[in-house]
Amino acid sequence: MAASNNKHTVTRGYNARVEDFREDEYPMLNDSIYLDHAGTTLFPKSLMDRFAKDMTSTLFGNPHSASPSSQSTTARIEDIRLRVLRFFNADPAEFDLVFVANATAGIKLVADALRAAPDGFDYVHHQASHTSLVGVREEARNSLCIDDRQVEDWVTGSCPIEDDGENRPVLFAYPAQSNMDGRRYPLSWAGKLRRSSRRKTYTLLDAAALVCSSPLDLSCADAAPDFTVLSFYKIFGFPDLGALIVRRDAEEAFHSRRYFGGGTVDMVVCVKEQWHAPKTQFLHERLEDGTLPIHSIIALDAALDVHKKLFGSMRDVALHTSFLSRRWYRGLGSLRHGNGEPVCVVYSPDPESADDKLGSGPVIAFNIRNSQGTWISLTEVDKLATLKRFHIRTGGVCNPGGIASALGLQPWEMIQNFSSGFRCGTENDIMAGKPTGVIRASLGAMSTVSDVDSFVDFIAEFYQDASPIPMVTKAAGTPHGSSQLHIHSIFVYPIKSCGGFEVPSGVDWEVKPEGLAWDREWCLVHQGTGQALSQKRYLKMALIRPSLDFERGELRVTYTGDIPAHLPREISIPLSKNPSLFQSYISRSRSSRVCGEEIQAQTYSSPEINSFFSGVLGVPCLLARFPPGGQGKSMRHAKAHLQRHQLPLPSATRHILPGSFPPSPPDSDTEKPISRRILLSNESPILAITLPSVAALNREIQLTKPSSKEISSAVFRANIVIAPADPENRPLLPYSEDEWTGLKIGEGKQHGFEMLGACRRCHMVCVNQETAEKSEEPFVTLSKTRRFDGKVFFGVHMSWDGGGRGLVPTVRVGDVAVPEWRDKGVGE
Ligand SMILES: *Cc1c(COP(=O)(O)O)cnc(C)c1O
């Protein structure tokens, strides 16, 4: 889009000056496009410089002492408290400001105090509330979640929550701006409710999302909320600190608070008698328990200065971000598929809609559908966004009520989804044909036109079915058995997520029900969490190269990257399962997690072994073994299953658009459960790929990026690589493997293998297995050419079928491989 090049076009509200300093002030953006400002704000470099100067030039003592350093700290903190109040136009005669850890801590302070009131309190919260507000309901006697209309009714006099004659106060909490979709709610509700309610009503405003990019004006104390909470790191990026701003008229709400600690009391008697006198002059003195986060508060001074210097006032920031968000809304909202259907379903309010006096935050919450109307999985969007260096957030974004109302999810549906396995942050994000979360992106003061435009371009590039890209997604018209196939190479990955070991030619390699012998029998687990480490996060694992030496009975492990001086380049681990090698089972045996699944692996006790792995990866980890034949948590099962695109379909539906593979009904019964044992592999006993598919993918990549390097088949981390024995004369069509139902391997021995379904891919295929460097390909091209039902596939899962004339099944390089084909329709 043109405007991004037009650096200094003056457009109303847009602060083109940001582009001048952004590169210097935000060096962390060099390798990312940051689009989750509602989640975290970046801090400018000059703020850190200012803060460092402050910290190193002045002696800051702990408050509550008479030393000069202590006195000057106390004075400085009081100045900053005042300065922050003024930042929100709050008169110190009308308001007090309590420093807290974050917005949530401010909310808890209010809830704690009201719970201690003689009859507790009743709680009403708006449905757009963040989970931090929702949780308050657990402390209340009665609670209720209400929508806009119910608030409006309340304003005109009808309190939504029954008064049972106990004279108990009501706390009403709502966000000034929803963290989910940027929708704003009137500040005026607070004053109106206070005046119109017959019951004593306090209001708690969650301003955490609003203040990121807008002024908060508390100049009219009568109209202001009783309690306002916010987090400074969301405005300035730093410090990690929050505030609770209390209307002095509402201070009595804290009278029943019980706890005291640190400097919050004037006198405490504790021997023989128990008595204490809370500080009385300022509310903040009574509520700030323990030593204040002095350095964070001091940093606030620098944060205010630097923010002002870079961005001007919060009003300037609001103009800038709302200019960008209008552009964004128009950009995403106007994307259409070739058939005219919209690409994005946007849940955020239109920032341009005239009847909206409040405006809306620079947040966009949406979901994507393909041209056939099928929802695109959020996890897939996340994977691509990550590769394209966008930082966005997907899922429930801590806003259960907002999500439920945007997506039309009823409580029973949410509970049903939970029972069928849905958890926040897992891959199951489309359940029963409906999305369970949203894609959220948001802008901050340092966002630019090019951030916005490149995000719109990204969505268009991958999700708009407009241009008919030539698709090589499926084999068509494959002549049955015309190609003679053989096993080109065999790999095992003894340590999960580490380098592969190529089975030498001429060796018969044993196949077990769990997969190839020695495949994924070991893993590295984090010393703290017990989670199995993955190359997805620790790229350097690719440089850990295990090799199996049966003569010496060892697994030899070499690290090919830069090695810390005190470590050997290679270590040996006995293949023996001698119990003395492992940490004693008498000490509480710890469970580990592989792909979120709890397992019982045995960890090695040798400090040499563990410090080798910890040292090369820079992560405190232990080597663990998960030998075949275990029981209970020492056993895992395959999760692979046939994908819908592998099922026979009428040939008319074979033209595939990006992201689409309808029109089979959602939740068809393709997911037949299979119970096959596996070791530590992600999904199935054996993974196979074919070289013609790798070649086809490389051709696709070359089509759009002629200069890009060829992708090695190693990135797919297959166990068995299959190729035509005579590729010139009897080629194999790419992606034929999708259609196989079985494979017979080995002339004479003819061991049978069953195909279990296509292999779902993530951006780990972008890790070069030689260098451990990560790039965009092949995932970007795969997601354009090999996406079905919103998921990306390459290669097939398989397992030994258990038959085979009583022989120990083996495979060897060069073995003939004869596929069995799915029964195909006429005309193919
Ligand atoms: C971020 C946010 C919170 C939580 O803030 P913390 O700093 O994590 O306590 C609460 N509400 C809204 C609207 C938010 O955006």
mmCIF file of N, CA and C in Angstrom, residues 380-432:
data_model
loop_
_atom_site.group_PDB
_atom_site.id
_atom_site.type_symbol
_atom_site.label_atom_id
_atom_site.label_comp_id
_atom_site.label_asym_id
_atom_site.label_seq_id
_atom_site.Cartn_x
_atom_site.Cartn_y
_atom_site.Cartn_z
ATOM 1 N N GLU A 380 -3.203 -22.214 13.773
ATOM 2 C CA GLU A 380 -2.536 -22.111 12.471
ATOM 3 C C GLU A 380 -2.169 -20.671 12.189
ATOM 4 N N VAL A 381 -3.072 -19.763 12.505
ATOM 5 C CA VAL A 381 -2.785 -18.347 12.269
ATOM 6 C C VAL A 381 -1.578 -17.942 13.119
ATOM 7 N N ASP A 382 -1.559 -18.419 14.341
ATOM 8 C CA ASP A 382 -0.450 -18.138 15.242
ATOM 9 C C ASP A 382 0.883 -18.600 14.674
ATOM 10 N N LYS A 383 0.886 -19.833 14.133
ATOM 11 C CA LYS A 383 2.135 -20.396 13.610
ATOM 12 C C LYS A 383 2.671 -19.544 12.473
ATOM 13 N N LEU A 384 1.771 -19.142 11.551
ATOM 14 C CA LEU A 384 2.217 -18.330 10.420
ATOM 15 C C LEU A 384 2.623 -16.940 10.861
ATOM 16 N N ALA A 385 1.828 -16.369 11.770
ATOM 17 C CA ALA A 385 2.141 -15.022 12.248
ATOM 18 C C ALA A 385 3.529 -15.021 12.882
ATOM 19 N N THR A 386 3.821 -16.073 13.639
ATOM 20 C CA THR A 386 5.123 -16.174 14.288
ATOM 21 C C THR A 386 6.235 -16.174 13.247
ATOM 22 N N LEU A 387 6.037 -16.962 12.196
ATOM 23 C CA LEU A 387 7.062 -17.019 11.149
ATOM 24 C C LEU A 387 7.235 -15.687 10.452
ATOM 25 N N LYS A 388 6.124 -14.967 10.316
ATOM 26 C CA LYS A 388 6.170 -13.677 9.640
ATOM 27 C C LYS A 388 6.523 -12.559 10.613
ATOM 28 N N ARG A 389 6.913 -12.927 11.827
ATOM 29 C CA ARG A 389 7.419 -12.004 12.827
ATOM 30 C C ARG A 389 6.371 -11.058 13.414
ATOM 31 N N PHE A 390 5.095 -11.438 13.298
ATOM 32 C CA PHE A 390 4.058 -10.660 13.972
ATOM 33 C C PHE A 390 3.843 -11.246 15.355
ATOM 34 N N HIS A 391 3.679 -10.370 16.330
ATOM 35 C CA HIS A 391 3.346 -10.857 17.670
ATOM 36 C C HIS A 391 1.887 -10.531 17.905
ATOM 37 N N ILE A 392 1.050 -11.533 17.874
ATOM 38 C CA ILE A 392 -0.362 -11.279 18.127
ATOM 39 C C ILE A 392 -0.813 -12.219 19.224
ATOM 40 N N ARG A 393 -2.051 -12.101 19.628
ATOM 41 C CA ARG A 393 -2.527 -13.010 20.653
ATOM 42 C C ARG A 393 -3.776 -13.698 20.137
ATOM 43 N N THR A 394 -3.897 -14.990 20.426
ATOM 44 C CA THR A 394 -5.104 -15.696 20.012
ATOM 45 C C THR A 394 -5.659 -16.447 21.200
ATOM 46 N N GLY A 395 -6.938 -16.741 21.133
ATOM 47 C CA GLY A 395 -7.564 -17.549 22.183
ATOM 48 C C GLY A 395 -8.578 -16.752 22.963
ATOM 49 N N GLY A 396 -8.709 -17.082 24.228
ATOM 50 C CA GLY A 396 -9.745 -16.481 25.067
ATOM 51 C C GLY A 396 -9.356 -15.133 25.645
ATOM 52 N N VAL A 397 -8.101 -14.703 25.468
ATOM 53 C CA VAL A 397 -7.561 -13.419 25.909
ATOM 54 C C VAL A 397 -8.072 -12.948 27.280
ATOM 55 N N CYS A 398 -8.248 -13.860 28.225
ATOM 56 C CA CYS A 398 -8.648 -13.506 29.600
ATOM 57 C C CYS A 398 -9.949 -12.733 29.657
ATOM 58 N N ASN A 399 -10.861 -12.992 28.731
ATOM 59 C CA ASN A 399 -12.104 -12.243 28.759
ATOM 60 C C ASN A 399 -13.286 -13.164 28.435
ATOM 61 N N PRO A 400 -13.661 -14.005 29.405
ATOM 62 C CA PRO A 400 -14.644 -15.054 29.125
ATOM 63 C C PRO A 400 -16.002 -14.523 28.672
ATOM 64 N N GLY A 401 -16.473 -13.451 29.306
ATOM 65 C CA GLY A 401 -17.798 -12.934 28.961
ATOM 66 C C GLY A 401 -17.794 -12.290 27.587
ATOM 67 N N GLY A 402 -16.727 -11.549 27.304
ATOM 68 C CA GLY A 402 -16.609 -10.880 26.013
ATOM 69 C C GLY A 402 -16.534 -11.892 24.884
ATOM 70 N N ILE A 403 -15.764 -12.954 25.098
ATOM 71 C CA ILE A 403 -15.628 -14.001 24.086
ATOM 72 C C ILE A 403 -16.970 -14.690 23.862
ATOM 73 N N ALA A 404 -17.629 -15.040 24.964
ATOM 74 C CA ALA A 404 -18.896 -15.766 24.839
ATOM 75 C C ALA A 404 -19.893 -14.925 24.059
ATOM 76 N N SER A 405 -19.931 -13.620 24.319
ATOM 77 C CA SER A 405 -20.945 -12.852 23.613
ATOM 78 C C SER A 405 -20.523 -12.586 22.170
ATOM 79 N N ALA A 406 -19.229 -12.388 21.922
ATOM 80 C CA ALA A 406 -18.800 -12.173 20.531
ATOM 81 C C ALA A 406 -19.030 -13.422 19.687
ATOM 82 N N LEU A 407 -18.752 -14.586 20.256
ATOM 83 C CA LEU A 407 -18.815 -15.814 19.462
ATOM 84 C C LEU A 407 -20.151 -16.524 19.603
ATOM 85 N N GLY A 408 -21.024 -15.956 20.422
ATOM 86 C CA GLY A 408 -22.321 -16.588 20.624
ATOM 87 C C GLY A 408 -22.198 -17.946 21.286
ATOM 88 N N LEU A 409 -21.256 -18.080 22.212
ATOM 89 C CA LEU A 409 -21.091 -19.363 22.903
ATOM 90 C C LEU A 409 -21.957 -19.371 24.157
ATOM 91 N N GLN A 410 -22.790 -20.355 24.277
ATOM 92 C CA GLN A 410 -23.626 -20.497 25.464
ATOM 93 C C GLN A 410 -22.828 -21.222 26.541
ATOM 94 N N PRO A 411 -23.204 -21.000 27.821
ATOM 95 C CA PRO A 411 -22.481 -21.687 28.895
ATOM 96 C C PRO A 411 -22.399 -23.197 28.678
ATOM 97 N N TRP A 412 -23.502 -23.820 28.220
ATOM 98 C CA TRP A 412 -23.448 -25.278 28.034
ATOM 99 C C TRP A 412 -22.439 -25.663 26.973
ATOM 100 N N GLU A 413 -22.291 -24.786 25.957
ATOM 101 C CA GLU A 413 -21.323 -25.116 24.903
ATOM 102 C C GLU A 413 -19.904 -25.036 25.440
ATOM 103 N N MET A 414 -19.671 -24.011 26.298
ATOM 104 C CA MET A 414 -18.330 -23.855 26.841
ATOM 105 C C MET A 414 -17.994 -25.035 27.748
ATOM 106 N N ILE A 415 -18.989 -25.471 28.532
ATOM 107 C CA ILE A 415 -18.739 -26.595 29.432
ATOM 108 C C ILE A 415 -18.564 -27.880 28.621
ATOM 109 N N GLN A 416 -19.354 -28.004 27.554
ATOM 110 C CA GLN A 416 -19.205 -29.187 26.697
ATOM 111 C C GLN A 416 -17.816 -29.195 26.036
ATOM 112 N N ASN A 417 -17.393 -28.040 25.570
ATOM 113 C CA ASN A 417 -16.060 -27.966 24.972
ATOM 114 C C ASN A 417 -14.991 -28.331 25.988
ATOM 115 N N PHE A 418 -15.190 -27.874 27.211
ATOM 116 C CA PHE A 418 -14.229 -28.189 28.269
ATOM 117 C C PHE A 418 -14.191 -29.693 28.499
ATOM 118 N N SER A 419 -15.362 -30.309 28.578
ATOM 119 C CA SER A 419 -15.390 -31.760 28.824
ATOM 120 C C SER A 419 -14.795 -32.517 27.660
ATOM 121 N N SER A 420 -14.932 -31.972 26.439
ATOM 122 C CA SER A 420 -14.330 -32.729 25.341
ATOM 123 C C SER A 420 -12.908 -32.282 25.069
ATOM 124 N N GLY A 421 -12.270 -31.702 26.059
ATOM 125 C CA GLY A 421 -10.820 -31.533 25.974
ATOM 126 C C GLY A 421 -10.324 -30.125 25.719
ATOM 127 N N PHE A 422 -11.234 -29.163 25.501
ATOM 128 C CA PHE A 422 -10.744 -27.816 25.230
ATOM 129 C C PHE A 422 -10.107 -27.203 26.474
ATOM 130 N N ARG A 423 -8.919 -26.667 26.307
ATOM 131 C CA ARG A 423 -8.270 -25.920 27.378
ATOM 132 C C ARG A 423 -7.676 -24.665 26.767
ATOM 133 N N CYS A 424 -7.651 -23.588 27.552
ATOM 134 C CA CYS A 424 -7.053 -22.343 27.080
ATOM 135 C C CYS A 424 -5.623 -22.646 26.621
ATOM 136 N N GLY A 425 -5.275 -22.221 25.414
ATOM 137 C CA GLY A 425 -3.899 -22.368 24.951
ATOM 138 C C GLY A 425 -3.560 -23.709 24.321
ATOM 139 N N THR A 426 -4.547 -24.531 23.990
ATOM 140 C CA THR A 426 -4.220 -25.785 23.316
ATOM 141 C C THR A 426 -4.610 -25.702 21.837
ATOM 142 N N GLU A 427 -4.325 -26.766 21.108
ATOM 143 C CA GLU A 427 -4.533 -26.708 19.662
ATOM 144 C C GLU A 427 -5.993 -26.870 19.232
ATOM 145 N N ASN A 428 -6.825 -27.390 20.110
ATOM 146 C CA ASN A 428 -8.227 -27.594 19.741
ATOM 147 C C ASN A 428 -8.974 -26.285 19.816
ATOM 148 N N ASP A 429 -8.895 -25.477 18.771
ATOM 149 C CA ASP A 429 -9.548 -24.192 18.949
ATOM 150 C C ASP A 429 -10.823 -24.043 18.140
ATOM 151 N N ILE A 430 -11.070 -24.979 17.245
ATOM 152 C CA ILE A 430 -12.360 -24.975 16.564
ATOM 153 C C ILE A 430 -13.085 -26.201 17.090
ATOM 154 N N MET A 431 -14.145 -26.015 17.834
ATOM 155 C CA MET A 431 -14.838 -27.172 18.394
ATOM 156 C C MET A 431 -16.283 -27.132 17.952
ATOM 157 N N ALA A 432 -16.772 -28.302 17.545
ATOM 158 C CA ALA A 432 -18.126 -28.423 17.033
ATOM 159 C C ALA A 432 -18.404 -27.340 15.978
#
